[in-house]
Amino acid sequence: MSEVFSSEVFLAYSTYSTVVLLKMLLMGPLTGYFRVTRKVFVNPEDARAHGDKDEETSKKYLRIDPDVERVRRCHQNDLENIVPFVGIGLLYALSGPDLSTAVMHFRIFAASRIFHSIAYLVPLPQPSRGLSWIVGMGVTFSMVYRVLKAGVHL
Amino acid sequence: MSEVFSSEVFLAYSTYSTVVLLKMLLMGPLTGYFRVTRKVFVNPEDARAHGDKDEETSKKYLRIDPDVERVRRCHQNDLENIVPFVGIGLLYALSGPDLSTAVMHFRIFAASRIFHSIAYLVPLPQPSRGLSWIVGMGVTFSMVYRVLKAGVHL
Amino acid sequence: MSEVFSSEVFLAYSTYSTVVLLKMLLMGPLTGYFRVTRKVFVNPEDARAHGDKDEETSKKYLRIDPDVERVRRCHQNDLENIVPFVGIGLLYALSGPDLSTAVMHFRIFAASRIFHSIAYLVPLPQPSRGLSWIVGMGVTFSMVYRVLKAGVHL
């Protein structure tokens, strides 16, 4: 096993990155589940496969559903927030932070993003979703600060 | 050269990540190609530059084309699936897998995503696209399992 | 601190990746700012929280605004281009490039993407946005070439 995996900070980064990327990935099957069960498609070949084999009548399943769109927006927000966390988090984990500080960053981020998805999908009244989004972004900004403080080469 | 590049597993990760990221990147120029050749734009400044210099008549090129939308959905699906592969694959490559097992994971993923794009863009009848999407996701889930099995710090 | 952070090339990668990821992240709050100040929402719970507490009258804020859509397209273009840069750039930084060559790659990429956002949001007439997009993509392609030249395991 690589030496980097013997560092507790890197192990924590590995664990929490994997958890949040897995959470993000699961939005894909969730979108698919809603599309198939509600017969709401965007591709004609999907409408034929899961809606109606007849080409003409299958066209009525090429439509937009508010719940499918909601899952897609939640997925998009994950892409916009979880992907930067994974990139900046790697640099942060390698920049030599305290283990307890690093784990606190990762825990708060993961919790905020899991709560964000719940708030988006239920949906919970605002500002629950907005606040969880801000908390996650705050964690990433804090890691940005510590990465740049650890060393800069312009 | 960094020590990590002397590991065969890391070299395989480097090769296949680069291939799938390159494949994803090429969807951008492909979208641009369709937009310019079909004169289908979303930004007024693009319609003027590539459609018609006259501001009023250029507005007719601000429209939606099903093939452009198809390329964009294919690109979006790549973002949703290839980016998590690259993140989790790095952790997997550093977690000390067998070279042959790792290469098998990377090969299946890359093949499934290249086939997915072909199935999306031709388009091939379902379930070809759906199956290739599931295969790629299965590879990523398998890597998630092995990363978490290699070590967890909560 | 991790040994990798003592490498000047890695430090440059860390600096520039953080800068471009931060730039990408800021598109989120910018979208939020336009949505709240212009009262343009996509989620009913947002229209109630920031538009009008009354459920019926808040529906008029569920609408599309061209400037909000412009920020969102700029954000999406960042996801499509900055995320591959961060992934391929890591491999490039680890592949042992000259410091001056690497820094030149990172500087050109960061400058092209910052200019791209300005060109998108002002907006500047084409081909300013198109050229900055091509320059950024050219840097990433150059890094792809060097990563694959440094070593391949298929």
PDB file of C-alpha atoms in Angstrom, chain B residues 1-2 4-5 8 10-16 18 21-22 24-25 28-29 42-46 49 75-76 79 83 90 99 103 107, chain C residues 70 73 76 79-81 83-84 87-88 90-91 94-96 120 123-126 129 133 137 140-141 144 147-148 150-154:
ATOM      1  CA  MET B   1       9.954  12.338 -11.831  1.00  0.00           C
ATOM      2  CA  SER B   2       7.862  11.719  -8.749  1.00  0.00           C
ATOM      3  CA  VAL B   4       4.490   7.651  -7.391  1.00  0.00           C
ATOM      4  CA  PHE B   5       4.908   7.581 -11.201  1.00  0.00           C
ATOM      5  CA  GLU B   8       2.746   0.484 -12.361  1.00  0.00           C
ATOM      6  CA  PHE B  10      -0.360   4.577 -10.605  1.00  0.00           C
ATOM      7  CA  LEU B  11       0.870   4.646 -14.187  1.00  0.00           C
ATOM      8  CA  ALA B  12      -2.206   2.673 -15.264  1.00  0.00           C
ATOM      9  CA  TYR B  13      -4.419   5.081 -13.294  1.00  0.00           C
ATOM     10  CA  SER B  14      -2.675   8.016 -14.948  1.00  0.00           C
ATOM     11  CA  THR B  15      -3.158   6.546 -18.421  1.00  0.00           C
ATOM     12  CA  TYR B  16      -6.828   5.645 -18.106  1.00  0.00           C
ATOM     13  CA  THR B  18      -6.205  10.875 -18.902  1.00  0.00           C
ATOM     14  CA  LEU B  21     -10.912  12.965 -19.173  1.00  0.00           C
ATOM     15  CA  LEU B  22      -9.757  13.604 -22.742  1.00  0.00           C
ATOM     16  CA  MET B  24     -14.999  14.068 -21.809  1.00  0.00           C
ATOM     17  CA  LEU B  25     -13.155  17.225 -22.892  1.00  0.00           C
ATOM     18  CA  GLY B  28     -16.948  20.535 -25.757  1.00  0.00           C
ATOM     19  CA  PRO B  29     -15.521  21.007 -29.272  1.00  0.00           C
ATOM     20  CA  VAL B  42     -27.772  30.271 -26.984  1.00  0.00           C
ATOM     21  CA  ASN B  43     -25.679  33.461 -26.608  1.00  0.00           C
ATOM     22  CA  PRO B  44     -26.698  36.485 -28.750  1.00  0.00           C
ATOM     23  CA  GLU B  45     -22.998  37.364 -29.277  1.00  0.00           C
ATOM     24  CA  ASP B  46     -22.410  33.878 -30.745  1.00  0.00           C
ATOM     25  CA  ALA B  49     -20.392  36.112 -34.759  1.00  0.00           C
ATOM     26  CA  HIS B  75     -21.264  15.638 -21.881  1.00  0.00           C
ATOM     27  CA  GLN B  76     -23.250  16.072 -18.665  1.00  0.00           C
ATOM     28  CA  LEU B  79     -19.247  14.921 -15.838  1.00  0.00           C
ATOM     29  CA  VAL B  83     -15.248  12.913 -12.540  1.00  0.00           C
ATOM     30  CA  LEU B  90      -6.815   8.060  -7.396  1.00  0.00           C
ATOM     31  CA  LEU B  99      -1.901  -4.460 -10.696  1.00  0.00           C
ATOM     32  CA  VAL B 103      -5.951  -2.502 -14.737  1.00  0.00           C
ATOM     33  CA  ARG B 107     -10.067  -0.928 -18.753  1.00  0.00           C
TER      34      ARG B 107
ATOM     35  CA  ARG C  70     -25.673  33.420 -18.530  1.00  0.00           C
ATOM     36  CA  ARG C  73     -23.674  28.670 -18.517  1.00  0.00           C
ATOM     37  CA  GLN C  76     -21.141  24.950 -16.462  1.00  0.00           C
ATOM     38  CA  LEU C  79     -17.103  22.556 -14.670  1.00  0.00           C
ATOM     39  CA  GLU C  80     -16.406  21.208 -18.157  1.00  0.00           C
ATOM     40  CA  ASN C  81     -12.932  22.759 -18.394  1.00  0.00           C
ATOM     41  CA  VAL C  83     -12.291  20.040 -13.474  1.00  0.00           C
ATOM     42  CA  PRO C  84     -10.311  18.186 -16.220  1.00  0.00           C
ATOM     43  CA  GLY C  87      -7.288  16.083 -12.686  1.00  0.00           C
ATOM     44  CA  ILE C  88      -4.798  16.107 -15.558  1.00  0.00           C
ATOM     45  CA  LEU C  90      -2.153  16.636 -10.854  1.00  0.00           C
ATOM     46  CA  LEU C  91      -0.794  13.836 -13.050  1.00  0.00           C
ATOM     47  CA  LEU C  94       3.701  14.357 -10.643  1.00  0.00           C
ATOM     48  CA  SER C  95       5.186  13.386 -14.029  1.00  0.00           C
ATOM     49  CA  GLY C  96       8.318  15.488 -13.451  1.00  0.00           C
ATOM     50  CA  TYR C 120     -18.888  35.552 -20.759  1.00  0.00           C
ATOM     51  CA  PRO C 123     -20.325  39.936 -22.333  1.00  0.00           C
ATOM     52  CA  LEU C 124     -17.473  40.853 -24.664  1.00  0.00           C
ATOM     53  CA  PRO C 125     -18.082  40.369 -28.404  1.00  0.00           C
ATOM     54  CA  GLN C 126     -16.861  37.113 -29.908  1.00  0.00           C
ATOM     55  CA  ARG C 129     -14.751  34.160 -25.206  1.00  0.00           C
ATOM     56  CA  TRP C 133     -11.799  28.751 -24.164  1.00  0.00           C
ATOM     57  CA  MET C 137      -8.205  23.677 -23.710  1.00  0.00           C
ATOM     58  CA  THR C 140      -4.899  20.925 -20.987  1.00  0.00           C
ATOM     59  CA  PHE C 141      -4.169  19.054 -24.250  1.00  0.00           C
ATOM     60  CA  VAL C 144      -2.286  15.347 -21.628  1.00  0.00           C
ATOM     61  CA  VAL C 147       1.504  12.925 -19.051  1.00  0.00           C
ATOM     62  CA  LEU C 148       1.130  10.192 -21.666  1.00  0.00           C
ATOM     63  CA  ALA C 150       6.000  10.387 -19.311  1.00  0.00           C
ATOM     64  CA  GLY C 151       4.621   6.860 -19.144  1.00  0.00           C
ATOM     65  CA  VAL C 152       1.705   4.703 -20.252  1.00  0.00           C
ATOM     66  CA  HIS C 153       0.349   1.434 -18.876  1.00  0.00           C
ATOM     67  CA  LEU C 154      -2.512   0.074 -20.962  1.00  0.00           C
TER      68      LEU C 154
END
